[in-house]
CSV table of C-alpha atoms in Angstrom, one decimal:
chain,number,residue,atom,x,y,z
A,1,UNK,CA,-0.3,-0.1,0.0
A,2,UNK,CA,0.9,3.7,-0.7
A,3,UNK,CA,2.0,6.5,1.9
A,4,UNK,CA,-0.7,8.6,-0.2
A,5,UNK,CA,-3.4,5.9,-0.1
A,6,UNK,CA,-4.9,3.9,2.7
A,7,UNK,CA,-8.3,2.6,4.4
A,8,UNK,CA,-10.0,5.9,4.7
A,9,UNK,CA,-9.0,7.6,0.8
A,10,UNK,CA,-10.1,6.7,-2.3
A,11,UNK,CA,-8.5,6.3,-5.5
A,12,UNK,CA,-9.6,8.8,-8.3
A,13,UNK,CA,-12.1,7.5,-10.5
A,14,UNK,CA,-10.6,7.1,-14.4
A,15,UNK,CA,-11.8,9.8,-16.8
A,16,UNK,CA,-13.7,9.1,-19.4
A,17,UNK,CA,-12.8,9.5,-22.8
A,18,UNK,CA,-15.2,9.9,-25.7
A,19,UNK,CA,-15.6,6.6,-27.8
A,20,UNK,CA,-17.8,7.5,-31.5
A,21,UNK,CA,-20.6,5.2,-31.1
A,22,UNK,CA,-20.9,1.7,-33.3
A,23,UNK,CA,-21.9,1.7,-36.6
A,24,UNK,CA,-24.5,-0.4,-34.7
A,25,UNK,CA,-25.8,2.7,-32.1
A,26,UNK,CA,-25.5,5.5,-35.2
A,27,UNK,CA,-28.1,3.5,-37.3
A,28,UNK,CA,-30.2,3.3,-33.8
A,29,UNK,CA,-29.8,6.9,-33.5
A,30,UNK,CA,-30.2,7.6,-37.0
A,31,UNK,CA,-33.9,5.6,-36.6
A,32,UNK,CA,-35.5,6.8,-34.2
A,33,UNK,CA,-34.5,10.7,-35.2
A,34,UNK,CA,-35.4,9.5,-38.9
A,35,UNK,CA,-39.0,8.3,-37.4
A,36,UNK,CA,-39.9,11.9,-35.7
A,37,UNK,CA,-38.5,13.6,-38.4
A,38,UNK,CA,-41.5,12.1,-40.8
A,39,UNK,CA,-44.1,14.0,-38.3
A,40,UNK,CA,-42.8,17.3,-39.3
A,41,UNK,CA,-41.9,15.9,-43.4
A,42,UNK,CA,-45.1,16.6,-46.0
A,43,UNK,CA,-45.5,13.0,-47.3
A,44,UNK,CA,-45.3,13.3,-51.2
A,45,UNK,CA,-44.4,11.0,-54.2
A,46,UNK,CA,-43.3,11.5,-57.8
A,47,UNK,CA,-45.1,9.2,-61.2
A,48,UNK,CA,-43.4,6.8,-62.5
A,49,UNK,CA,-42.5,5.3,-65.4
A,50,UNK,CA,-42.4,1.6,-66.8
A,51,UNK,CA,-39.0,1.0,-65.4
A,52,UNK,CA,-39.7,2.3,-61.7
A,53,UNK,CA,-38.1,5.0,-61.9
A,54,UNK,CA,-39.4,8.8,-60.6
A,55,UNK,CA,-40.3,11.0,-63.1
A,56,UNK,CA,-38.7,14.4,-62.7
A,57,UNK,CA,-41.3,17.9,-62.4
A,58,UNK,CA,-43.5,14.7,-62.0
A,59,UNK,CA,-42.8,15.5,-57.9
A,60,UNK,CA,-46.9,15.8,-55.5
A,61,UNK,CA,-48.2,16.1,-51.8
A,62,UNK,CA,-50.4,12.9,-51.2
A,63,UNK,CA,-52.8,12.8,-47.8
A,64,UNK,CA,-50.5,11.3,-44.7
A,65,UNK,CA,-53.1,7.9,-44.0
A,66,UNK,CA,-50.7,7.1,-40.9
A,67,UNK,CA,-52.4,7.0,-38.0
A,68,UNK,CA,-49.8,7.4,-34.4
A,69,UNK,CA,-50.4,3.8,-34.4
A,70,UNK,CA,-49.2,2.4,-37.8
A,71,UNK,CA,-46.7,5.1,-37.0
A,72,UNK,CA,-45.3,3.5,-33.6
A,73,UNK,CA,-45.4,-0.1,-35.5
A,74,UNK,CA,-43.1,0.7,-38.5
A,75,UNK,CA,-41.0,1.9,-35.8
A,76,UNK,CA,-41.4,-1.5,-33.8
A,77,UNK,CA,-40.5,-3.5,-37.1
A,78,UNK,CA,-38.0,-1.7,-38.8
A,79,UNK,CA,-35.4,-4.4,-38.7
A,80,UNK,CA,-37.2,-6.6,-38.9
A,81,UNK,CA,-39.3,-5.4,-42.0
A,82,UNK,CA,-35.4,-3.5,-43.1
A,83,UNK,CA,-34.8,-8.1,-43.4
A,84,UNK,CA,-37.8,-9.6,-45.1
A,85,UNK,CA,-40.3,-6.8,-45.5
A,86,UNK,CA,-42.2,-7.1,-48.4
A,87,UNK,CA,-43.8,-4.3,-50.6
A,88,UNK,CA,-47.3,-4.3,-51.1
A,89,UNK,CA,-47.8,-3.7,-54.9
A,90,UNK,CA,-50.7,-1.1,-54.8
A,91,UNK,CA,-50.6,0.3,-51.9
A,92,UNK,CA,-46.4,0.5,-51.7
A,93,UNK,CA,-46.8,0.3,-48.3
A,94,UNK,CA,-43.9,-2.3,-46.7
A,95,UNK,CA,-44.4,-4.7,-43.6
A,96,UNK,CA,-43.8,-8.4,-43.1
A,97,UNK,CA,-47.3,-9.5,-43.6
A,98,UNK,CA,-47.6,-8.0,-46.8
A,99,UNK,CA,-48.3,-9.8,-50.3
A,100,UNK,CA,-46.1,-8.6,-53.3
A,101,UNK,CA,-41.8,-8.3,-54.2
A,102,UNK,CA,-39.1,-8.6,-51.5
A,103,UNK,CA,-38.1,-5.4,-49.9
A,104,UNK,CA,-36.3,-6.0,-46.7
A,105,UNK,CA,-31.9,-7.0,-47.7
A,106,UNK,CA,-32.6,-10.8,-46.8
A,107,UNK,CA,-30.4,-12.1,-50.0
A,108,UNK,CA,-27.7,-9.3,-49.2
A,109,UNK,CA,-27.7,-10.4,-45.9
A,110,UNK,CA,-27.4,-13.7,-46.8
A,111,UNK,CA,-25.1,-13.1,-48.9
A,112,UNK,CA,-22.6,-10.9,-46.2
A,113,UNK,CA,-22.7,-14.8,-43.9
A,114,UNK,CA,-21.7,-16.7,-46.5
A,115,UNK,CA,-19.0,-14.7,-47.9
A,116,UNK,CA,-17.5,-14.6,-44.7
A,117,UNK,CA,-17.8,-17.9,-43.9
A,118,UNK,CA,-15.8,-18.1,-47.2
A,119,UNK,CA,-13.1,-15.9,-46.0
A,120,UNK,CA,-12.8,-17.2,-42.3
A,121,UNK,CA,-12.9,-20.5,-43.9
A,122,UNK,CA,-9.7,-20.1,-46.7
A,123,UNK,CA,-7.9,-18.3,-43.7
A,124,UNK,CA,-7.8,-21.1,-41.3
A,125,UNK,CA,-6.6,-22.7,-44.3
A,126,UNK,CA,-2.9,-20.5,-43.6
A,127,UNK,CA,-2.4,-20.4,-47.7
A,128,UNK,CA,-3.6,-16.8,-47.8
A,129,UNK,CA,-1.2,-15.9,-44.7
A,130,UNK,CA,1.8,-17.7,-45.9
A,131,UNK,CA,1.0,-17.0,-49.6
A,132,UNK,CA,2.0,-13.0,-48.8
A,133,UNK,CA,4.6,-13.8,-46.0
A,134,UNK,CA,6.4,-15.6,-48.9
A,135,UNK,CA,6.0,-13.2,-51.8
A,136,UNK,CA,7.6,-10.2,-48.8
A,137,UNK,CA,10.4,-12.9,-47.9
A,138,UNK,CA,10.9,-13.2,-51.4
A,139,UNK,CA,11.5,-9.6,-52.4
A,140,UNK,CA,13.8,-8.7,-49.6
A,141,UNK,CA,16.3,-7.2,-51.0
A,142,UNK,CA,14.0,-5.2,-53.9
A,143,UNK,CA,12.9,-2.7,-51.5
A,144,UNK,CA,10.3,-1.0,-54.2
A,145,UNK,CA,9.3,-3.9,-56.1
A,146,UNK,CA,8.3,-5.5,-51.9
A,147,UNK,CA,6.7,-2.3,-51.3
A,148,UNK,CA,5.0,-2.5,-54.9
A,149,UNK,CA,4.5,-6.3,-55.1
A,150,UNK,CA,2.4,-6.3,-51.7
A,151,UNK,CA,0.6,-3.4,-51.8
A,152,UNK,CA,-0.5,-4.4,-55.2
A,153,UNK,CA,-1.4,-7.8,-54.0
A,154,UNK,CA,-3.4,-6.4,-50.8
A,155,UNK,CA,-5.2,-3.7,-52.8
A,156,UNK,CA,-6.7,-6.0,-55.6
A,157,UNK,CA,-7.7,-7.6,-52.8
A,158,UNK,CA,-9.6,-4.7,-51.0
A,159,UNK,CA,-11.2,-3.8,-54.6
A,160,UNK,CA,-12.5,-7.7,-55.4
A,161,UNK,CA,-13.7,-9.0,-51.5
A,162,UNK,CA,-13.6,-5.3,-49.0
A,163,UNK,CA,-9.6,-6.8,-47.5
A,164,UNK,CA,-9.4,-4.0,-45.0
A,165,UNK,CA,-9.2,-5.0,-41.4
A,166,UNK,CA,-7.8,-8.4,-42.1
A,167,UNK,CA,-4.1,-6.7,-42.7
A,168,UNK,CA,-4.2,-6.0,-38.8
A,169,UNK,CA,-2.7,-9.4,-38.8
A,170,UNK,CA,0.3,-8.5,-41.3
A,171,UNK,CA,1.8,-5.8,-39.5
A,172,UNK,CA,4.5,-7.9,-37.4
A,173,UNK,CA,5.6,-9.2,-41.1
A,174,UNK,CA,5.8,-5.5,-42.6
A,175,UNK,CA,7.2,-4.0,-39.7
A,176,UNK,CA,10.5,-5.6,-38.8
A,177,UNK,CA,11.0,-6.0,-43.6
A,178,UNK,CA,11.5,-2.7,-44.2
A,179,UNK,CA,13.5,-1.6,-41.2
A,180,UNK,CA,15.7,-4.2,-42.2
A,181,UNK,CA,15.8,-3.1,-45.9
A,182,UNK,CA,16.9,0.8,-44.5
A,183,UNK,CA,13.0,2.3,-45.0
A,184,UNK,CA,10.8,3.2,-41.2
A,185,UNK,CA,8.1,2.5,-39.8
A,186,UNK,CA,5.8,4.5,-41.9
A,187,UNK,CA,6.3,3.1,-44.9
A,188,UNK,CA,5.1,-0.3,-43.8
A,189,UNK,CA,1.8,1.5,-42.3
A,190,UNK,CA,1.8,3.5,-46.1
A,191,UNK,CA,1.8,-0.1,-47.8
A,192,UNK,CA,-0.4,-1.8,-45.7
A,193,UNK,CA,-3.1,0.7,-45.3
A,194,UNK,CA,-2.7,2.9,-48.6
A,195,UNK,CA,-2.1,-0.5,-50.3
A,196,UNK,CA,-5.8,-2.3,-49.4
A,197,UNK,CA,-7.4,0.9,-48.7
A,198,UNK,CA,-7.6,1.9,-52.7
A,199,UNK,CA,-8.6,-1.0,-53.4
A,200,UNK,CA,-11.4,-0.7,-51.5
A,201,UNK,CA,-11.9,2.4,-52.7
A,202,UNK,CA,-12.5,1.9,-56.0
A,203,UNK,CA,-14.3,-1.6,-55.0
A,204,UNK,CA,-14.7,-2.6,-58.9
A,205,UNK,CA,-16.9,-6.2,-57.2
A,206,UNK,CA,-16.4,-5.7,-52.9
A,207,UNK,CA,-19.6,-6.9,-52.0
A,208,UNK,CA,-19.5,-5.5,-49.2
A,209,UNK,CA,-19.3,-2.0,-50.9
A,210,UNK,CA,-20.3,-1.5,-54.8
A,211,UNK,CA,-22.1,-5.1,-54.2
A,212,UNK,CA,-24.2,-3.8,-51.1
A,213,UNK,CA,-24.8,-0.3,-53.0
A,214,UNK,CA,-26.2,-1.6,-56.8
A,215,UNK,CA,-28.3,-3.7,-54.6
A,216,UNK,CA,-30.1,-1.3,-52.8
A,217,UNK,CA,-29.6,1.0,-56.9
A,218,UNK,CA,-31.3,-2.0,-58.0
A,219,UNK,CA,-28.7,-2.0,-60.5
A,220,UNK,CA,-26.5,-4.9,-61.7
A,221,UNK,CA,-22.8,-5.3,-59.3
A,222,UNK,CA,-21.0,-5.4,-62.7
A,223,UNK,CA,-23.0,-2.3,-64.2
A,224,UNK,CA,-20.3,0.5,-63.7
A,225,UNK,CA,-17.3,-2.4,-63.8
A,226,UNK,CA,-15.8,-0.4,-66.5
A,227,UNK,CA,-15.0,2.9,-65.0
A,228,UNK,CA,-14.1,1.1,-61.2
A,229,UNK,CA,-11.5,-1.0,-62.9
A,230,UNK,CA,-10.1,2.1,-64.7
A,231,UNK,CA,-10.1,3.9,-61.3
A,232,UNK,CA,-8.4,1.2,-59.4
A,233,UNK,CA,-5.5,0.7,-61.4
A,234,UNK,CA,-5.1,4.5,-62.0
A,235,UNK,CA,-5.1,5.0,-58.3
A,236,UNK,CA,-3.5,2.6,-57.3
A,237,UNK,CA,-0.4,3.1,-59.5
A,238,UNK,CA,-0.5,6.5,-57.4
A,239,UNK,CA,-1.0,5.1,-54.3
A,240,UNK,CA,2.6,3.5,-55.2
A,241,UNK,CA,3.9,5.8,-55.7
A,242,UNK,CA,3.6,8.4,-53.9
A,243,UNK,CA,4.9,5.6,-51.2
A,244,UNK,CA,8.0,4.4,-53.1
A,245,UNK,CA,8.7,7.7,-53.4
A,246,UNK,CA,8.3,7.8,-49.6
A,247,UNK,CA,10.7,5.4,-49.0
A,248,UNK,CA,13.4,6.4,-51.1
A,249,UNK,CA,13.8,9.2,-49.6
A,250,UNK,CA,13.4,7.8,-46.3
A,251,UNK,CA,16.4,5.3,-47.2
A,252,UNK,CA,18.7,8.1,-48.5
A,253,UNK,CA,18.0,10.6,-45.7
A,254,UNK,CA,16.5,9.1,-42.6
A,255,UNK,CA,16.2,12.2,-40.9
A,256,UNK,CA,13.2,12.6,-43.0
A,257,UNK,CA,11.5,10.7,-41.8
A,258,UNK,CA,7.8,11.3,-40.6
A,259,UNK,CA,7.7,8.4,-38.2
A,260,UNK,CA,10.8,8.7,-36.8
A,261,UNK,CA,13.1,5.5,-35.7
A,262,UNK,CA,12.4,3.6,-32.1
A,263,UNK,CA,15.7,1.8,-30.2
A,264,UNK,CA,16.6,-1.6,-32.6
A,265,UNK,CA,14.8,-0.1,-35.2
A,266,UNK,CA,18.1,0.9,-36.9
A,267,UNK,CA,19.9,-2.9,-36.2
A,268,UNK,CA,19.9,-6.0,-38.6
A,269,UNK,CA,19.1,-6.5,-42.4
A,270,UNK,CA,17.1,-8.7,-44.5
A,271,UNK,CA,19.0,-11.1,-44.6
A,272,UNK,CA,18.4,-11.4,-40.4
A,273,UNK,CA,14.1,-11.9,-41.2
A,274,UNK,CA,13.0,-15.6,-40.5
A,275,UNK,CA,12.3,-16.8,-43.7
A,276,UNK,CA,7.8,-17.8,-43.7
A,277,UNK,CA,8.1,-21.9,-44.8
A,278,UNK,CA,7.6,-22.9,-48.0
A,279,UNK,CA,4.1,-23.1,-49.8
A,280,UNK,CA,2.5,-26.3,-49.7
A,281,UNK,CA,1.0,-28.0,-52.5
A,282,UNK,CA,-1.6,-28.1,-50.8
A,283,UNK,CA,-1.7,-24.0,-50.2
A,284,UNK,CA,-0.8,-23.5,-53.3
A,285,UNK,CA,-4.6,-25.8,-54.3
A,286,UNK,CA,-6.1,-23.4,-52.1
A,287,UNK,CA,-4.9,-19.9,-53.6
A,288,UNK,CA,-6.1,-21.5,-57.3
A,289,UNK,CA,-9.4,-22.0,-55.8
A,290,UNK,CA,-9.6,-19.0,-54.4
A,291,UNK,CA,-8.4,-17.1,-57.3
A,292,UNK,CA,-11.0,-19.6,-59.7
A,293,UNK,CA,-14.3,-18.4,-57.5
A,294,UNK,CA,-13.7,-14.4,-57.1
A,295,UNK,CA,-12.9,-14.3,-60.8
A,296,UNK,CA,-15.7,-16.0,-61.6
A,297,UNK,CA,-18.4,-13.9,-59.6
A,298,UNK,CA,-16.6,-11.2,-61.4
A,299,UNK,CA,-17.6,-13.4,-64.5
A,300,UNK,CA,-21.0,-14.1,-63.4
A,301,UNK,CA,-22.1,-10.6,-62.6
A,302,UNK,CA,-20.8,-8.5,-65.6
A,303,UNK,CA,-23.2,-6.8,-68.0
A,304,UNK,CA,-20.6,-8.7,-70.9
A,305,UNK,CA,-22.8,-6.9,-73.8
A,306,UNK,CA,-22.9,-3.7,-72.8
A,307,UNK,CA,-19.9,-3.7,-71.4
A,308,UNK,CA,-17.8,-4.5,-73.8
A,309,UNK,CA,-20.8,-2.7,-76.7
A,310,UNK,CA,-21.0,0.9,-74.6
A,311,UNK,CA,-24.6,0.7,-75.2
A,312,UNK,CA,-26.6,0.3,-71.6
A,313,UNK,CA,-29.9,-1.8,-73.7
A,314,UNK,CA,-27.3,-4.7,-75.5
A,315,UNK,CA,-29.3,-7.7,-75.7
A,316,UNK,CA,-27.3,-9.9,-73.2
A,317,UNK,CA,-24.9,-12.8,-75.1
A,318,UNK,CA,-25.8,-15.9,-74.9
A,319,UNK,CA,-22.8,-16.9,-71.7
A,320,UNK,CA,-24.2,-14.1,-69.5
A,321,UNK,CA,-25.3,-15.3,-66.4
A,322,UNK,CA,-26.7,-12.0,-64.7
A,323,UNK,CA,-26.5,-13.8,-61.5
A,324,UNK,CA,-27.0,-11.7,-58.0
A,325,UNK,CA,-27.1,-12.3,-54.4
A,326,UNK,CA,-28.8,-15.2,-54.2
A,327,UNK,CA,-26.8,-17.2,-56.8
A,328,UNK,CA,-23.8,-15.4,-54.8
A,329,UNK,CA,-24.5,-16.4,-51.8
A,330,UNK,CA,-24.9,-20.3,-53.1
A,331,UNK,CA,-21.5,-19.7,-54.7
A,332,UNK,CA,-19.4,-18.7,-51.0
A,333,UNK,CA,-21.2,-21.0,-49.6
A,334,UNK,CA,-20.3,-24.1,-51.6
A,335,UNK,CA,-17.0,-22.8,-52.3
A,336,UNK,CA,-16.8,-22.1,-48.0
A,337,UNK,CA,-17.1,-25.8,-48.4
A,338,UNK,CA,-14.9,-26.7,-51.5
A,339,UNK,CA,-12.3,-25.0,-50.1
A,340,UNK,CA,-12.6,-27.2,-46.4
A,341,UNK,CA,-12.5,-30.0,-48.0
A,342,UNK,CA,-9.5,-29.6,-50.3
A,343,UNK,CA,-7.4,-29.0,-47.0
A,344,UNK,CA,-9.1,-31.9,-45.6
A,345,UNK,CA,-10.0,-29.9,-42.3
A,346,UNK,CA,-13.0,-32.4,-41.4
A,347,UNK,CA,-16.6,-32.1,-41.1
A,348,UNK,CA,-16.6,-30.9,-37.9
A,349,UNK,CA,-13.7,-28.2,-38.4
A,350,UNK,CA,-15.3,-27.2,-41.7
A,351,UNK,CA,-19.0,-26.7,-39.2
A,352,UNK,CA,-17.6,-24.8,-36.7
A,353,UNK,CA,-15.3,-22.7,-39.1
A,354,UNK,CA,-18.2,-21.8,-41.2
A,355,UNK,CA,-20.7,-21.2,-38.6
A,356,UNK,CA,-17.8,-18.5,-36.8
A,357,UNK,CA,-17.0,-16.8,-39.9
A,358,UNK,CA,-21.4,-16.1,-40.1
A,359,UNK,CA,-20.8,-15.3,-36.9
A,360,UNK,CA,-17.8,-12.9,-37.4
A,361,UNK,CA,-19.3,-10.9,-40.6
A,362,UNK,CA,-22.9,-10.9,-38.4
A,363,UNK,CA,-22.4,-7.3,-37.4
A,364,UNK,CA,-21.9,-5.8,-41.1
A,365,UNK,CA,-25.0,-7.7,-41.8
A,366,UNK,CA,-26.5,-6.4,-38.9
A,367,UNK,CA,-26.0,-3.2,-40.1
A,368,UNK,CA,-26.9,-3.9,-43.7
A,369,UNK,CA,-31.0,-4.6,-41.6
A,370,UNK,CA,-31.0,-1.4,-39.9
A,371,UNK,CA,-30.2,0.9,-42.5
A,372,UNK,CA,-32.8,-0.8,-44.2
A,373,UNK,CA,-35.8,-0.4,-41.9
A,374,UNK,CA,-34.6,3.3,-42.1
A,375,UNK,CA,-35.5,3.5,-45.6
A,376,UNK,CA,-38.8,1.6,-44.4
A,377,UNK,CA,-40.1,3.6,-42.3
A,378,UNK,CA,-39.4,6.5,-45.1
A,379,UNK,CA,-41.5,5.0,-47.1
A,380,UNK,CA,-44.6,3.8,-45.2
A,381,UNK,CA,-44.5,7.2,-43.9
A,382,UNK,CA,-44.2,8.9,-48.0
A,383,UNK,CA,-41.3,11.0,-46.9
A,384,UNK,CA,-38.6,9.5,-49.6
A,385,UNK,CA,-40.0,11.0,-52.5
A,386,UNK,CA,-40.5,14.5,-50.4
A,387,UNK,CA,-36.3,14.7,-49.2
A,388,UNK,CA,-35.7,13.0,-53.2
A,389,UNK,CA,-37.1,16.2,-54.9
A,390,UNK,CA,-35.5,18.3,-52.8
A,391,UNK,CA,-32.5,17.5,-53.3
A,392,UNK,CA,-33.3,17.5,-56.9
A,393,UNK,CA,-34.2,21.4,-56.7
A,394,UNK,CA,-30.5,21.5,-55.5
A,395,UNK,CA,-28.5,19.8,-58.9
A,396,UNK,CA,-31.9,20.7,-61.3
A,397,UNK,CA,-29.8,22.4,-63.8
A,398,UNK,CA,-26.4,21.3,-62.8
A,399,UNK,CA,-24.4,19.4,-65.6
A,400,UNK,CA,-24.1,15.6,-65.9
A,401,UNK,CA,-20.4,16.4,-64.6
A,402,UNK,CA,-20.9,18.1,-61.9
A,403,UNK,CA,-23.4,16.2,-60.1
A,404,UNK,CA,-21.5,13.1,-59.8
A,405,UNK,CA,-18.6,15.4,-58.9
A,406,UNK,CA,-21.6,16.5,-56.1
A,407,UNK,CA,-22.6,13.4,-55.3
A,408,UNK,CA,-18.3,12.5,-54.5
A,409,UNK,CA,-18.6,15.4,-51.6
A,410,UNK,CA,-21.8,15.0,-50.4
A,411,UNK,CA,-21.3,11.3,-49.8
A,412,UNK,CA,-17.9,12.5,-47.2
A,413,UNK,CA,-19.9,13.9,-44.4
A,414,UNK,CA,-21.8,10.9,-44.6
A,415,UNK,CA,-18.4,8.4,-44.4
A,416,UNK,CA,-17.7,10.6,-41.7
A,417,UNK,CA,-20.7,9.5,-39.4
A,418,UNK,CA,-21.1,5.8,-40.7
A,419,UNK,CA,-18.3,4.2,-41.0
A,420,UNK,CA,-19.4,1.1,-42.8
A,421,UNK,CA,-19.5,1.3,-46.2
A,422,UNK,CA,-22.5,-1.8,-46.3
A,423,UNK,CA,-25.2,0.7,-43.6
A,424,UNK,CA,-24.1,3.7,-45.5
A,425,UNK,CA,-25.0,2.4,-48.7
A,426,UNK,CA,-28.2,1.4,-48.0
A,427,UNK,CA,-29.1,4.0,-46.6
A,428,UNK,CA,-27.9,6.6,-48.8
A,429,UNK,CA,-29.0,4.8,-52.2
A,430,UNK,CA,-32.5,4.8,-52.1
A,431,UNK,CA,-31.7,8.5,-52.4
A,432,UNK,CA,-29.0,9.5,-54.5
A,433,UNK,CA,-29.4,6.4,-57.1
A,434,UNK,CA,-32.7,8.3,-58.3
A,435,UNK,CA,-31.5,11.8,-58.4
A,436,UNK,CA,-29.3,10.2,-61.1
A,437,UNK,CA,-32.5,9.6,-63.7
A,438,UNK,CA,-33.3,13.3,-63.4
A,439,UNK,CA,-29.8,14.1,-64.1
A,440,UNK,CA,-29.3,11.7,-67.2
A,441,UNK,CA,-26.5,9.8,-65.5
A,442,UNK,CA,-25.9,5.9,-65.2
A,443,UNK,CA,-26.7,4.5,-61.5
A,444,UNK,CA,-23.9,2.8,-61.8
A,445,UNK,CA,-21.6,6.5,-61.9
A,446,UNK,CA,-23.0,7.6,-58.4
A,447,UNK,CA,-22.6,4.1,-56.8
A,448,UNK,CA,-18.9,4.7,-58.0
A,449,UNK,CA,-19.2,8.2,-57.1
A,450,UNK,CA,-20.3,6.8,-53.4
A,451,UNK,CA,-17.8,4.4,-53.0
A,452,UNK,CA,-14.4,6.5,-53.7
A,453,UNK,CA,-16.1,8.8,-51.0
A,454,UNK,CA,-16.3,6.1,-48.4
A,455,UNK,CA,-13.8,4.6,-49.6
A,456,UNK,CA,-11.0,8.2,-49.4
A,457,UNK,CA,-12.6,8.9,-46.1
A,458,UNK,CA,-12.0,5.1,-44.7
A,459,UNK,CA,-8.1,6.1,-45.6
A,460,UNK,CA,-7.9,8.8,-42.7
A,461,UNK,CA,-10.8,9.1,-39.7
A,462,UNK,CA,-10.0,7.6,-37.1
A,463,UNK,CA,-13.2,6.0,-37.1
A,464,UNK,CA,-12.0,3.4,-38.6
A,465,UNK,CA,-10.2,0.6,-36.9
A,466,UNK,CA,-7.9,-0.3,-39.7
A,467,UNK,CA,-6.7,3.1,-39.3
A,468,UNK,CA,-6.0,3.7,-36.3
A,469,UNK,CA,-5.4,-0.1,-35.1
A,470,UNK,CA,-2.8,-0.1,-38.5
A,471,UNK,CA,-1.2,2.8,-35.9
A,472,UNK,CA,-1.3,2.4,-33.3
A,473,UNK,CA,0.3,-1.3,-34.2
A,474,UNK,CA,2.7,-0.4,-36.8
A,475,UNK,CA,4.1,2.3,-33.5
A,476,UNK,CA,3.5,5.1,-35.3
A,477,UNK,CA,1.6,7.8,-34.2
A,478,UNK,CA,-2.2,9.6,-35.7
A,479,UNK,CA,-0.6,12.7,-36.1
A,480,UNK,CA,2.2,11.5,-38.2
A,481,UNK,CA,0.0,9.9,-40.7
A,482,UNK,CA,-2.0,12.4,-40.9
A,483,UNK,CA,1.1,14.8,-42.3
A,484,UNK,CA,2.5,11.9,-44.1
A,485,UNK,CA,-1.2,10.6,-45.7
A,486,UNK,CA,-2.7,14.3,-46.3
A,487,UNK,CA,-1.0,14.9,-50.1
A,488,UNK,CA,-1.8,11.4,-51.1
A,489,UNK,CA,-5.3,12.7,-50.2
A,490,UNK,CA,-5.8,15.8,-51.9
A,491,UNK,CA,-4.1,14.0,-55.4
A,492,UNK,CA,-6.9,10.8,-55.1
A,493,UNK,CA,-9.5,14.2,-54.5
A,494,UNK,CA,-9.1,15.1,-58.0
A,495,UNK,CA,-8.2,11.9,-59.7
A,496,UNK,CA,-11.4,10.4,-58.3
A,497,UNK,CA,-14.0,13.7,-59.2
A,498,UNK,CA,-12.0,13.7,-62.6
A,499,UNK,CA,-13.1,10.1,-63.2
A,500,UNK,CA,-16.7,10.6,-61.9
A,501,UNK,CA,-17.0,13.5,-63.8
A,502,UNK,CA,-15.9,11.4,-67.1
A,503,UNK,CA,-17.9,8.6,-66.3
A,504,UNK,CA,-21.3,10.8,-65.8
A,505,UNK,CA,-20.3,13.0,-69.3
A,506,UNK,CA,-20.0,9.0,-71.2
A,507,UNK,CA,-23.2,7.6,-70.2
């Protein structure tokens, strides 16, 4: 017992620090806020064309026929309706016991759980971790090539399947390698966070970003893939060049390091780094299977006739599958089982891993459901079109290129408040997608602009575990990371605006 404490004294209570609420909590708050605002916002509707798109200039007020009990019931059932609410064809109301088309996000919900199971099974085999480790070790004496190689792999995984939080497991490998090559800890942080982050930013077929947004916008996952792929190529190249330029500068003059060096950082060489075990034949087979699964997913969702001819109304080719979330959910469930069988996991371990994978991804799946529940409240109170009409007045008369840039800018603060890409997409797309119809722009451009805004913010905001956790694992100050990344953020923002503006102008 210290001299300053005793039976009659109390230690001061620890100071409470503010912690930003989770995405689930934010969406609960948004749900209640929207429900209350629905009492103040007048009901209205657009006339819809044969495709269900609102006709510009047709907005009109409609009588509010909901009682307080009806509104209270909508609030109570919001998560249920967000999962499997059905929209009545005549009244347009959504409820779990109505007849009509599915309005809830049950398909996307199951898809998230399925891909979570698949990713977890793949990681359980150790093939992906060892593959990246072998790549890093093989390039250990070619620093620039190592940085580029790691960033390309992370970027591919980011754009295909939203590889982000998974990068946290690689700091123990990449940081020592970068230090042994004469670089600093910031180089490792840039290679990991920015490598995966720029891939997610350009999400070509990332199911958790582009996939969810496309579903909410009522378009195919493959729509706009050409624009997003071009963005991915250019932005990834720019980001890699930025990190390599910084790394070479630090290697030439360690005094220019933004992160500085800790005791022991300048000791040892790349040759001292432990060599990861060789890839076994089994690991090689599993990596091939994973590559084939994602390649087939891309093939199954791309509207090839439109992509190759440039005509959005082109007749689909005979080989096009036109798959959506139900088929993709089945694909990844089957793929998870296939990987487990190839890895000879055994029935019990494979079952447990699939269940664990689905459990690990229940959080983003629930975020999607809650966000969809918010749109159900807006739909049943008939305020969605009123909100859309108010935004229509803001963008009316703007060029298609300027409209796309505005969509990017509008989504930046939303991405800060809702760092979950899935929740952000489900919440924003029902409002933003119809605006594209008014502007004469493809809805896929709106999805691309939204994904870019979400990905750009998640490269630096302190509300993401990827950024905060990454700098903590690398023992780099967050303020120093911001100093390192802000010039790149400016360059990326300019390039994004150019790409979405060009994409809008060409549609």
